[in-house]
mmCIF file of C-alpha atoms in Angstrom:
data_model
loop_
_atom_site.group_PDB
_atom_site.id
_atom_site.type_symbol
_atom_site.label_atom_id
_atom_site.label_comp_id
_atom_site.label_asym_id
_atom_site.label_seq_id
_atom_site.Cartn_x
_atom_site.Cartn_y
_atom_site.Cartn_z
ATOM 1 C CA UNK A 30 31.410 -23.286 -9.159
ATOM 2 C CA UNK A 31 28.677 -21.063 -7.726
ATOM 3 C CA UNK A 32 25.310 -21.132 -9.262
ATOM 4 C CA UNK A 33 24.186 -17.736 -10.421
ATOM 5 C CA UNK A 34 20.738 -16.825 -8.936
ATOM 6 C CA UNK A 35 18.017 -15.539 -11.277
ATOM 7 C CA UNK A 36 15.006 -13.649 -10.655
ATOM 8 C CA UNK A 37 11.723 -15.550 -10.495
ATOM 9 C CA UNK A 38 9.860 -12.672 -12.049
ATOM 10 C CA UNK A 39 10.015 -9.958 -14.654
ATOM 11 C CA UNK A 40 9.400 -6.310 -13.807
ATOM 12 C CA UNK A 41 7.196 -4.088 -16.029
ATOM 13 C CA UNK A 42 9.003 -2.806 -19.092
ATOM 14 C CA UNK A 43 7.640 0.818 -18.780
ATOM 15 C CA UNK A 44 8.864 2.990 -16.010
ATOM 16 C CA UNK A 45 5.764 4.883 -15.032
ATOM 17 C CA UNK A 46 2.133 4.032 -15.819
ATOM 18 C CA UNK A 47 -0.401 5.431 -13.413
ATOM 19 C CA UNK A 48 -3.122 2.989 -14.468
ATOM 20 C CA UNK A 49 -0.778 -0.021 -13.828
ATOM 21 C CA UNK A 50 0.412 1.357 -10.498
ATOM 22 C CA UNK A 51 -3.174 1.890 -9.334
ATOM 23 C CA UNK A 52 -4.085 -1.557 -10.389
ATOM 24 C CA UNK A 53 -1.017 -2.999 -8.558
ATOM 25 C CA UNK A 54 -1.957 -1.085 -5.409
ATOM 26 C CA UNK A 55 -5.507 -2.367 -5.529
ATOM 27 C CA UNK A 56 -4.344 -5.974 -5.949
ATOM 28 C CA UNK A 57 -1.837 -5.524 -3.199
ATOM 29 C CA UNK A 58 -4.413 -4.232 -0.852
ATOM 30 C CA UNK A 59 -7.099 -6.823 -1.738
ATOM 31 C CA UNK A 60 -4.743 -9.816 -1.479
ATOM 32 C CA UNK A 61 -2.699 -8.519 1.408
ATOM 33 C CA UNK A 62 0.660 -8.701 -0.525
ATOM 34 C CA UNK A 63 3.834 -7.612 1.106
ATOM 35 C CA UNK A 64 5.199 -5.832 -2.002
ATOM 36 C CA UNK A 65 4.755 -5.563 -5.734
ATOM 37 C CA UNK A 66 7.290 -8.324 -6.351
ATOM 38 C CA UNK A 67 4.553 -10.817 -5.413
ATOM 39 C CA UNK A 68 2.361 -9.454 -8.140
ATOM 40 C CA UNK A 69 5.264 -9.668 -10.600
ATOM 41 C CA UNK A 70 5.837 -13.249 -9.637
ATOM 42 C CA UNK A 71 2.190 -14.164 -10.254
ATOM 43 C CA UNK A 72 2.229 -12.287 -13.565
ATOM 44 C CA UNK A 73 5.433 -14.138 -14.582
ATOM 45 C CA UNK A 74 3.968 -17.575 -13.640
ATOM 46 C CA UNK A 75 0.808 -16.762 -15.635
ATOM 47 C CA UNK A 76 2.837 -15.518 -18.603
ATOM 48 C CA UNK A 77 4.849 -18.776 -18.613
ATOM 49 C CA UNK A 78 1.721 -20.851 -18.594
ATOM 50 C CA UNK A 79 0.121 -18.855 -21.376
ATOM 51 C CA UNK A 80 3.356 -19.023 -23.385
ATOM 52 C CA UNK A 81 3.371 -22.740 -23.200
ATOM 53 C CA UNK A 82 -0.264 -22.977 -24.133
ATOM 54 C CA UNK A 83 0.295 -20.772 -27.214
ATOM 55 C CA UNK A 84 3.238 -22.883 -28.185
ATOM 56 C CA UNK A 85 1.326 -26.143 -27.794
ATOM 57 C CA UNK A 86 -1.711 -24.758 -29.748
ATOM 58 C CA UNK A 87 0.485 -24.585 -32.880
ATOM 59 C CA UNK A 88 2.033 -28.108 -32.295
ATOM 60 C CA UNK A 89 0.577 -31.568 -32.445
ATOM 61 C CA UNK A 90 2.145 -32.823 -29.214
ATOM 62 C CA UNK A 91 -0.970 -34.224 -27.522
ATOM 63 C CA UNK A 92 0.912 -35.734 -24.599
ATOM 64 C CA UNK A 93 2.522 -32.412 -23.604
ATOM 65 C CA UNK A 94 -0.884 -30.717 -24.108
ATOM 66 C CA UNK A 95 -2.403 -33.045 -21.605
ATOM 67 C CA UNK A 96 0.472 -32.329 -19.156
ATOM 68 C CA UNK A 97 -0.070 -28.545 -19.301
ATOM 69 C CA UNK A 98 -3.809 -28.821 -18.932
ATOM 70 C CA UNK A 99 -3.359 -31.332 -16.140
ATOM 71 C CA UNK A 100 -1.011 -28.927 -14.261
ATOM 72 C CA UNK A 101 -3.423 -26.025 -14.642
ATOM 73 C CA UNK A 102 -6.228 -28.246 -13.424
ATOM 74 C CA UNK A 103 -4.317 -29.483 -10.370
ATOM 75 C CA UNK A 104 -3.720 -25.896 -9.412
ATOM 76 C CA UNK A 105 -7.453 -25.198 -9.709
ATOM 77 C CA UNK A 106 -7.107 -22.645 -12.524
ATOM 78 C CA UNK A 107 -9.230 -24.521 -15.102
ATOM 79 C CA UNK A 108 -11.779 -27.391 -15.210
ATOM 80 C CA UNK A 109 -10.589 -30.929 -16.008
ATOM 81 C CA UNK A 110 -12.303 -30.995 -19.368
ATOM 82 C CA UNK A 111 -11.033 -27.574 -20.458
ATOM 83 C CA UNK A 112 -8.735 -26.957 -23.389
ATOM 84 C CA UNK A 113 -5.747 -24.768 -24.148
ATOM 85 C CA UNK A 114 -8.122 -21.839 -24.750
ATOM 86 C CA UNK A 115 -9.129 -21.753 -21.182
ATOM 87 C CA UNK A 116 -5.435 -21.246 -20.149
ATOM 88 C CA UNK A 117 -5.252 -18.266 -22.458
ATOM 89 C CA UNK A 118 -8.241 -16.619 -20.733
ATOM 90 C CA UNK A 119 -6.680 -16.645 -17.216
ATOM 91 C CA UNK A 120 -5.631 -13.473 -15.542
ATOM 92 C CA UNK A 121 -3.374 -12.560 -12.586
ATOM 93 C CA UNK A 122 -6.241 -12.724 -9.952
ATOM 94 C CA UNK A 123 -6.734 -16.380 -10.801
ATOM 95 C CA UNK A 124 -3.110 -17.032 -9.784
ATOM 96 C CA UNK A 125 -3.395 -14.919 -6.675
ATOM 97 C CA UNK A 126 -6.515 -16.758 -5.650
ATOM 98 C CA UNK A 127 -4.567 -19.998 -5.494
ATOM 99 C CA UNK A 128 -2.096 -18.696 -2.757
ATOM 100 C CA UNK A 129 -2.193 -20.119 0.739
ATOM 101 C CA UNK A 130 -2.526 -16.623 2.301
ATOM 102 C CA UNK A 131 -5.759 -16.078 0.246
ATOM 103 C CA UNK A 132 -7.153 -19.569 1.077
ATOM 104 C CA UNK A 133 -6.735 -18.888 4.815
ATOM 105 C CA UNK A 134 -8.483 -15.571 4.496
ATOM 106 C CA UNK A 135 -11.350 -16.752 2.339
ATOM 107 C CA UNK A 136 -12.023 -19.649 4.725
ATOM 108 C CA UNK A 137 -12.635 -17.207 7.536
ATOM 109 C CA UNK A 138 -9.622 -17.968 9.746
ATOM 110 C CA UNK A 139 -8.687 -14.294 9.604
ATOM 111 C CA UNK A 140 -10.507 -11.010 9.377
ATOM 112 C CA UNK A 141 -8.087 -9.474 6.749
ATOM 113 C CA UNK A 142 -5.658 -10.663 4.180
ATOM 114 C CA UNK A 143 -2.790 -9.198 6.191
ATOM 115 C CA UNK A 144 -3.802 -11.170 9.269
ATOM 116 C CA UNK A 145 -3.885 -14.262 7.175
ATOM 117 C CA UNK A 146 -0.392 -13.493 5.989
ATOM 118 C CA UNK A 147 0.654 -13.151 9.613
ATOM 119 C CA UNK A 148 -0.890 -16.512 10.548
ATOM 120 C CA UNK A 149 1.060 -18.278 7.819
ATOM 121 C CA UNK A 150 4.297 -16.501 8.601
ATOM 122 C CA UNK A 151 4.153 -17.350 12.294
ATOM 123 C CA UNK A 152 3.563 -21.035 11.511
ATOM 124 C CA UNK A 153 -0.034 -21.517 12.479
ATOM 125 C CA UNK A 154 -1.066 -22.932 9.138
ATOM 126 C CA UNK A 155 -0.725 -26.642 8.252
ATOM 127 C CA UNK A 156 -1.288 -28.171 4.793
ATOM 128 C CA UNK A 157 -1.798 -31.927 4.916
ATOM 129 C CA UNK A 158 -0.213 -32.037 8.377
ATOM 130 C CA UNK A 159 2.899 -30.094 7.333
ATOM 131 C CA UNK A 160 3.615 -26.639 8.700
ATOM 132 C CA UNK A 161 3.796 -24.144 5.732
ATOM 133 C CA UNK A 162 5.322 -20.637 6.452
ATOM 134 C CA UNK A 163 5.220 -19.306 2.915
ATOM 135 C CA UNK A 164 2.222 -16.972 2.194
ATOM 136 C CA UNK A 165 2.743 -17.363 -1.586
ATOM 137 C CA UNK A 166 2.655 -21.179 -1.546
ATOM 138 C CA UNK A 167 0.460 -22.356 -4.581
ATOM 139 C CA UNK A 168 -2.194 -24.715 -3.318
ATOM 140 C CA UNK A 169 -3.421 -27.532 -5.523
ATOM 141 C CA UNK A 170 -7.028 -28.551 -5.341
ATOM 142 C CA UNK A 171 -6.210 -31.500 -3.054
ATOM 143 C CA UNK A 172 -4.162 -29.424 -0.724
ATOM 144 C CA UNK A 173 -6.784 -26.723 -0.388
ATOM 145 C CA UNK A 174 -9.091 -29.279 1.213
ATOM 146 C CA UNK A 175 -6.407 -30.173 3.759
ATOM 147 C CA UNK A 176 -5.605 -26.673 4.998
ATOM 148 C CA UNK A 177 -5.766 -26.395 8.821
ATOM 149 C CA UNK A 178 -5.163 -23.440 11.062
ATOM 150 C CA UNK A 179 -4.218 -23.865 14.661
ATOM 151 C CA UNK A 180 -4.893 -20.476 16.183
ATOM 152 C CA UNK A 181 -2.607 -19.588 19.107
ATOM 153 C CA UNK A 182 -4.242 -19.638 22.563
ATOM 154 C CA UNK A 183 -4.471 -16.176 24.098
ATOM 155 C CA UNK A 184 -1.988 -15.840 26.814
ATOM 156 C CA UNK A 185 -3.505 -15.156 30.242
ATOM 157 C CA UNK A 186 -1.629 -12.592 32.196
ATOM 158 C CA UNK A 187 -2.119 -12.529 35.925
ATOM 159 C CA UNK A 188 -4.160 -9.722 37.390
ATOM 160 C CA UNK A 189 -1.449 -9.306 40.021
ATOM 161 C CA UNK A 190 0.411 -6.570 38.273
ATOM 162 C CA UNK A 191 -2.378 -4.078 38.912
ATOM 163 C CA UNK A 192 -2.671 -5.139 42.651
ATOM 164 C CA UNK A 193 1.064 -4.959 43.091
ATOM 165 C CA UNK A 194 1.067 -1.351 41.994
ATOM 166 C CA UNK A 195 -1.804 -0.569 44.364
ATOM 167 C CA UNK A 196 0.058 -2.279 47.288
ATOM 168 C CA UNK A 197 3.206 -0.213 46.561
ATOM 169 C CA UNK A 198 1.185 2.951 46.573
ATOM 170 C CA UNK A 199 -0.351 2.123 49.928
ATOM 171 C CA UNK A 200 3.023 1.263 51.298
ATOM 172 C CA UNK A 201 4.497 4.581 50.021
ATOM 173 C CA UNK A 202 1.640 6.538 51.563
ATOM 174 C CA UNK A 203 2.159 4.700 54.968
ATOM 175 C CA UNK A 204 5.843 5.479 54.845
ATOM 176 C CA UNK A 205 5.140 9.167 53.956
ATOM 177 C CA UNK A 206 2.564 9.441 56.793
ATOM 178 C CA UNK A 207 5.137 7.966 59.185
ATOM 179 C CA UNK A 208 7.791 10.316 58.007
ATOM 180 C CA UNK A 209 5.317 13.289 58.426
ATOM 181 C CA UNK A 210 4.423 12.092 62.032
ATOM 182 C CA UNK A 211 8.194 11.821 62.790
ATOM 183 C CA UNK A 212 8.780 15.349 61.641
ATOM 184 C CA UNK A 213 5.982 16.751 63.762
#
């Protein structure tokens, strides 16, 4: 039996909203996102966390409440002593700030968010000694301290290519001058 794949995100319900589209474009540019799907994933993750917090606010399950607050704290979204109300005040930028790509950019390893994305995709970023090639990887607070970037060494191309062209040009001119002398 083949497992049916499901989307990890929900798309907006309305087809066209200029305000929403402008906001998404601004987020995409600020965080160097590949496409709007990444924004939708962050929104869906936030929506699920908020949904769980609202559900727990009406119930008396203290153990589950501590688990949800602990998860949000490990991700660095809220303080350790915060309550469920703090989870309800989160927005999508709080989720996007926890991405590996954003952490690499904010630490100064890259000049732009798109360059940070490229560093992650090309395998130059290590989290706790493990290579991570997913720009959308959600960092925990502990992992954020262990992010390392091993920048590639610039390749040194020999200067001979320019000299070789000059040598060929001088040889051609010598051959041409010999041919001209031979014709005379």
